[in-house]
XYZ file of C-alpha atoms in Angstrom:
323
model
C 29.102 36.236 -50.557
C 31.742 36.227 -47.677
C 30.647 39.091 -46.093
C 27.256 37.593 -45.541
C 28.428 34.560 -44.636
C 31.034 36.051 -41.812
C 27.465 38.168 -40.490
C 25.581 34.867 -40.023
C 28.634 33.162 -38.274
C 28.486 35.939 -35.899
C 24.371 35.610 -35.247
C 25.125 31.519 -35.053
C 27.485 32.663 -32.113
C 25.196 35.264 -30.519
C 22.020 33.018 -30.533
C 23.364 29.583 -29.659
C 26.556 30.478 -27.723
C 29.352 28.311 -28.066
C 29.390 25.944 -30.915
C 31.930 23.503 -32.792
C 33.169 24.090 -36.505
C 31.546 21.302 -37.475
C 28.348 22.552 -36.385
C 29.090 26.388 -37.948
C 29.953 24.270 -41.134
C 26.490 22.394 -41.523
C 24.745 25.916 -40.459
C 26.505 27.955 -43.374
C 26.687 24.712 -45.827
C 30.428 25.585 -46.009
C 33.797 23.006 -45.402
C 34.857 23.104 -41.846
C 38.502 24.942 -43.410
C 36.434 27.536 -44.782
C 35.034 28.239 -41.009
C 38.275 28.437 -39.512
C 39.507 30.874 -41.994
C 36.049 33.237 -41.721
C 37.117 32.953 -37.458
C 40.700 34.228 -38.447
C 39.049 36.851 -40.585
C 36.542 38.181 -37.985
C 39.217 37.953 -35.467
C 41.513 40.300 -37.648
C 38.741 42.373 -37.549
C 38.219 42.963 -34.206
C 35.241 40.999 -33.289
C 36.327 38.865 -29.658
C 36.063 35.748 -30.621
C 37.893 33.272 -29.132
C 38.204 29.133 -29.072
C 37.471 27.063 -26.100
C 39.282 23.296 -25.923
C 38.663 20.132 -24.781
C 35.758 17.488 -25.105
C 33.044 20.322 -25.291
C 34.842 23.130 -26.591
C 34.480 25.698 -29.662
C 33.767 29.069 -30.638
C 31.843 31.587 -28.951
C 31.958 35.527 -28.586
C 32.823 37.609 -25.625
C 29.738 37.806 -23.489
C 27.796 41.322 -24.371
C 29.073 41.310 -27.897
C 26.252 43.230 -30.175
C 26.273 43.531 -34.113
C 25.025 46.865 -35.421
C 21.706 45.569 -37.145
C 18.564 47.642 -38.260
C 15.785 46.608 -35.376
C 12.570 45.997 -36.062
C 9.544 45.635 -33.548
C 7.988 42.464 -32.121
C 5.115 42.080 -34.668
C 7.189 43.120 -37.404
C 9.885 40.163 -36.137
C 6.740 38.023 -35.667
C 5.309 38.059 -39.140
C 8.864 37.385 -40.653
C 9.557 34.665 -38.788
C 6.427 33.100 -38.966
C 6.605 33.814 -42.675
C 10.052 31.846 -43.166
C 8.956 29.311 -40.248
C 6.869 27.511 -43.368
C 8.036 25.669 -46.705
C 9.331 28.909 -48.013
C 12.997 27.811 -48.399
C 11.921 25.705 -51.290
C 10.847 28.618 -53.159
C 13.312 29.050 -56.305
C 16.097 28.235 -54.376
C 16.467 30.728 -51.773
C 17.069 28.138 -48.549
C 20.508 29.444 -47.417
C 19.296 33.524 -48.246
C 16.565 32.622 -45.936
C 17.721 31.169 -42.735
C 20.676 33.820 -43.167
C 17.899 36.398 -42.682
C 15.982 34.965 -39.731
C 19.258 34.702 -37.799
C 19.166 38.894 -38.387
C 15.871 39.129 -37.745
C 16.342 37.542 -34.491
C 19.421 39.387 -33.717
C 17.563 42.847 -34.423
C 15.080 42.210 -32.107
C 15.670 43.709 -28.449
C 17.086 41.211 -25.701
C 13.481 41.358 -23.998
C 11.789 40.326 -26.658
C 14.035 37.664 -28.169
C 13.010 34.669 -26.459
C 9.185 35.625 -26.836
C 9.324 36.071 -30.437
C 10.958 32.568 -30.648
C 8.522 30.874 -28.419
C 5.702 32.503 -30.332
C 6.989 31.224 -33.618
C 7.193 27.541 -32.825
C 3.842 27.925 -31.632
C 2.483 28.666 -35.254
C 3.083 26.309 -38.306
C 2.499 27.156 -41.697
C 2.641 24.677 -44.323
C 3.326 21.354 -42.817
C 4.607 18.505 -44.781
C 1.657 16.276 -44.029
C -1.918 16.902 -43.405
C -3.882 15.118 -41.003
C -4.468 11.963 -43.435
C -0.755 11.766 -43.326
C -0.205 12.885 -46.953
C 2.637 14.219 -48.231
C 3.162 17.371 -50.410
C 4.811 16.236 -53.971
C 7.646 18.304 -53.737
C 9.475 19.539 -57.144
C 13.438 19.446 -57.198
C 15.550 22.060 -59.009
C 19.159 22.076 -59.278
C 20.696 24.617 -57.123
C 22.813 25.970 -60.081
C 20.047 25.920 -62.628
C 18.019 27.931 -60.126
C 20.290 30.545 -59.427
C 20.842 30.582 -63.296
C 17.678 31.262 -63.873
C 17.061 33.575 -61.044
C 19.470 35.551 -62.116
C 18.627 36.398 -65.438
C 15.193 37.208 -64.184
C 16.305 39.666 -62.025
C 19.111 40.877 -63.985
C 16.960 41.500 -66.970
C 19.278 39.039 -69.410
C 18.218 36.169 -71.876
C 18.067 32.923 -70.505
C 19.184 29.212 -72.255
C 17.211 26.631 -70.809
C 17.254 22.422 -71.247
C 13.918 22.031 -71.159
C 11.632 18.695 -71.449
C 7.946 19.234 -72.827
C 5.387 17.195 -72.281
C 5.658 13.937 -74.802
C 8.689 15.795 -76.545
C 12.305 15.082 -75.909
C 14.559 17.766 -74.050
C 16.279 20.274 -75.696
C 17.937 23.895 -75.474
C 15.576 26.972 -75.663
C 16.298 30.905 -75.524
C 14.064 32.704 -73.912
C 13.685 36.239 -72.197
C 12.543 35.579 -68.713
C 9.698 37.514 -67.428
C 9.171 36.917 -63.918
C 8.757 33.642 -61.721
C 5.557 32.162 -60.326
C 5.043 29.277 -57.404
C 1.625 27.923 -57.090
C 0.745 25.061 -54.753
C 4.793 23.731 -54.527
C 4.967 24.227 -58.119
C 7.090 26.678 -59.781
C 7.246 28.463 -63.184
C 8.916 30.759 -65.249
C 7.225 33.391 -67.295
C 8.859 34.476 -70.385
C 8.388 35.016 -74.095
C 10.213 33.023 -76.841
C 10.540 34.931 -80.349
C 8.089 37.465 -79.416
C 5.410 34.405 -78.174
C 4.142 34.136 -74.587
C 5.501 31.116 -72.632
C 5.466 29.684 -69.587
C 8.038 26.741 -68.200
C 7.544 24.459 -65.268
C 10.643 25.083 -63.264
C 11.283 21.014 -62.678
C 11.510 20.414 -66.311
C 14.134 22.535 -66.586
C 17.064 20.535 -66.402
C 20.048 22.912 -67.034
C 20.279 27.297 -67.412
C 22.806 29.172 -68.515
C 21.847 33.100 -67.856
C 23.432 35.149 -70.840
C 24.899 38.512 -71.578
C 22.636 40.281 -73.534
C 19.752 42.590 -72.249
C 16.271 40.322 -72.193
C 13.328 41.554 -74.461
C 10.703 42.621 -71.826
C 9.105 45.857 -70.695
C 11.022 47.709 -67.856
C 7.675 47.327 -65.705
C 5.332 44.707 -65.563
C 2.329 43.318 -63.511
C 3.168 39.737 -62.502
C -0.106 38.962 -61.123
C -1.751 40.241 -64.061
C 0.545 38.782 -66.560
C 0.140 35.072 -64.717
C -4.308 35.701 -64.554
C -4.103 35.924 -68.353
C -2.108 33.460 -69.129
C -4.176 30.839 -66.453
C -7.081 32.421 -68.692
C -5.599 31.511 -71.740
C -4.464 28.125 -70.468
C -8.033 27.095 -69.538
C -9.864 28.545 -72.636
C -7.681 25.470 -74.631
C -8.653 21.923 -75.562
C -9.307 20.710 -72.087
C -12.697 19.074 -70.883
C -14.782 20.851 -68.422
C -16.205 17.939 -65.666
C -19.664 19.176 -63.764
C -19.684 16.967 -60.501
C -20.862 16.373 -56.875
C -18.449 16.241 -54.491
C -17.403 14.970 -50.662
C -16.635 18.601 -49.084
C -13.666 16.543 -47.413
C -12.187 14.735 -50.938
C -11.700 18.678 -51.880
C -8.304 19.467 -51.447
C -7.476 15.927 -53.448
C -9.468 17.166 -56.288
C -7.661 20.637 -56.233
C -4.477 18.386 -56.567
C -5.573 16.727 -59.548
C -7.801 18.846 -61.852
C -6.332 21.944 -64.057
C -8.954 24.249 -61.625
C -12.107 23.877 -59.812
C -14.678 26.590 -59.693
C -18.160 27.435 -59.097
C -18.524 25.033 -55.700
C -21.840 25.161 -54.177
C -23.363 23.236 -51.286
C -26.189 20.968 -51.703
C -28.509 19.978 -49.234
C -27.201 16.446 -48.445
C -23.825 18.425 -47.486
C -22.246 17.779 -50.866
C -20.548 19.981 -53.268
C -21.573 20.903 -56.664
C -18.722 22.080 -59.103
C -17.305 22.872 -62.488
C -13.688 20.940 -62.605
C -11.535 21.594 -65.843
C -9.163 18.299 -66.747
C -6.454 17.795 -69.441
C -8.393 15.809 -71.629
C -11.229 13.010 -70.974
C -8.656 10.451 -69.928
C -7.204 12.925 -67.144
C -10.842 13.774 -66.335
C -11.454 9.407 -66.042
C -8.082 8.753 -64.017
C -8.861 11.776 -61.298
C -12.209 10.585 -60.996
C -11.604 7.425 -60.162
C -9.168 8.124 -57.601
C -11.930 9.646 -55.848
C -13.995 6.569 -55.676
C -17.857 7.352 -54.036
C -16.995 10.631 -53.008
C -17.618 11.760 -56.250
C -19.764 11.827 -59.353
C -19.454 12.577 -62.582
C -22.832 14.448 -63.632
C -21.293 15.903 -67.191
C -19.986 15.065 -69.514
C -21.907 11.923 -70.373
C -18.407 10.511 -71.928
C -16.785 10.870 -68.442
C -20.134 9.025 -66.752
C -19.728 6.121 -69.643
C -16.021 5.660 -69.158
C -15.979 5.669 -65.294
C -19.445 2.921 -65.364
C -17.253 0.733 -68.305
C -14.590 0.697 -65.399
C -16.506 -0.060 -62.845
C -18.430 -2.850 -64.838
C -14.902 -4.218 -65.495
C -13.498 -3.845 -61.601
C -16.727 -5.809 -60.593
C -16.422 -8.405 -63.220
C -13.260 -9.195 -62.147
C -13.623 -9.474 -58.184
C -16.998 -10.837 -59.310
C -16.079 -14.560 -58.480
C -13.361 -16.361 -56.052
C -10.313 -16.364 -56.933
């Protein structure tokens, strides 16, 4: 909305002083025309603005300029920012909502305490995009318009047309009424329930939304957290194979990547882990094994044990010999 957009242009100018339109442009993902006309607007409007010229010029705001904003304590400012300072703006689309916000929350917070609060926050990360064995996070893309599609509808309480893509199944259109939304470990879904039937959608299979007019059939309240447990329940009482294995403690995170879910770890006395992995299907089970080289072993099922020795027996045959 404008009006947002003209508050955030007026926090750019309070926290970074002068700046170009180009700049104000790539803050507010806008056309450089469209900042020029929000500075004739806020101008209008009272707020003393003005443009500087020459080789470093550009906008700024009279010094001792302050917006009217709600203010909010140092911790309070603390755990927001440090909250947004993560990979949050990848959640269901909200990037632009959420930089607009820590611009207020900045803004609200007393002159004093400003600069501390900012120092403080680049001295916590949450959420990096590598770890330290220089991995990167797999990252799931949405379309910006399918997301705010289907955010909409969820929060608007109407039916929702999606494009989906199932698993071995070619894509095709779906109406559903949207429930809630769910990330987990970068990945996101949407509840809902399709002709009365639970289901649940992986938000990067969705290829195109369209939100729709009519009310959505779902209860006026409703437990997310609850509502996701039983459907992870249900999920994992299906055809999938359950894996009992000894682990590296330090091959654990890769295994959480992999596996449908890991429970029941328990430390051993050579420092390894014992636990109960659920997989797809044996060949799922095979494939994440594998990756995992010596770190881990395959104690159950004795399927799993065959196929990963047949595999080995065939890696060694062929590096057996020279070349």
């Amino acid at each position: 909305m404008r009006a947002d957009r003209l508050v955030s242009l007026v926090l750019l100018l309070r926290q970074r002083g002068r700046l170009t339109a180009d700049t104000l442009a790539r803050e507010l993902e806008v056309s450089t025309r469209t900042v020029l006309r929000d500075i004739e607007a806020l101008s209008a409007a009272g707020v003393p603005v003005y443009a500087e010229r020459g080789r470093h010029g550009g906008f700024a705001l009279l010094p001792g300029f302050r917006t009217e904003l709600t203010g909010l304590n140092h911790e309070e400012a603390l755990a927001l920012l440090t909250a947004g300072s993560g990979r949050g703006e990848q959640a269901f689309g909200l990037g632009s909502a959420l930089a607009s916000a820590m611009r207020k929350v900045v803004d609200a917070l007393p002159e004093s305490h400003r600069a501390t609060a900012s120092d403080a926050v680049r001295r916590i990360l949450v959420e990096p995009e590598t770890d330290l064995l220089s991995r990167r996070p797999v990252t799931e893309e949405v379309p910006d318009r399918t997301m705010t599609e289907i955010r909409r509808a969820v929060l608007t309480g109407h039916r929702l047309r999606i494009h989906y893509t199932a698993v071995d199944r070619p894509p095709r259109w779906r109406t559903v009424d949207p429930i809630g939304l769910v990330t987990v470990r970068d990945r996101g879904y949407l509840l809902a329930t399709r002709s009365g039937a639970d289901r649940t959608y992986r938000l990067s299979r969705i290829s195109a939304a369209e939100e729709l007019p009519e009310p959505a059939r779902r209860p006026d309240q409703v437990d997310l957290e609850r509502v996701w447990r039983e459907r992870c329940a249900r999920f994992l009482s299906g055809d999938h194979v359950a894996v009992s294995l000894r682990l590296n403690p330090e091959r654990r995170e890769d295994l959480l990547r992999t596996a449908v879910a890991v429970r029941a770890a328990e430390p051993e006395a050579d420092g390894r882990l014992r636990l109960e992995a659920t997989f797809q299907d044996l060949r799922h089970a095979e494939w994440a094994l594998w990756q995992l080289a010596t770190d881990a072993e395959a104690l159950a099922p004795d399927s799993l044990r065959a196929a990963l020795r047949a595999r080995a027996a065939a890696m060694a045959t062929r590096y057996g010999g020279p070349s």
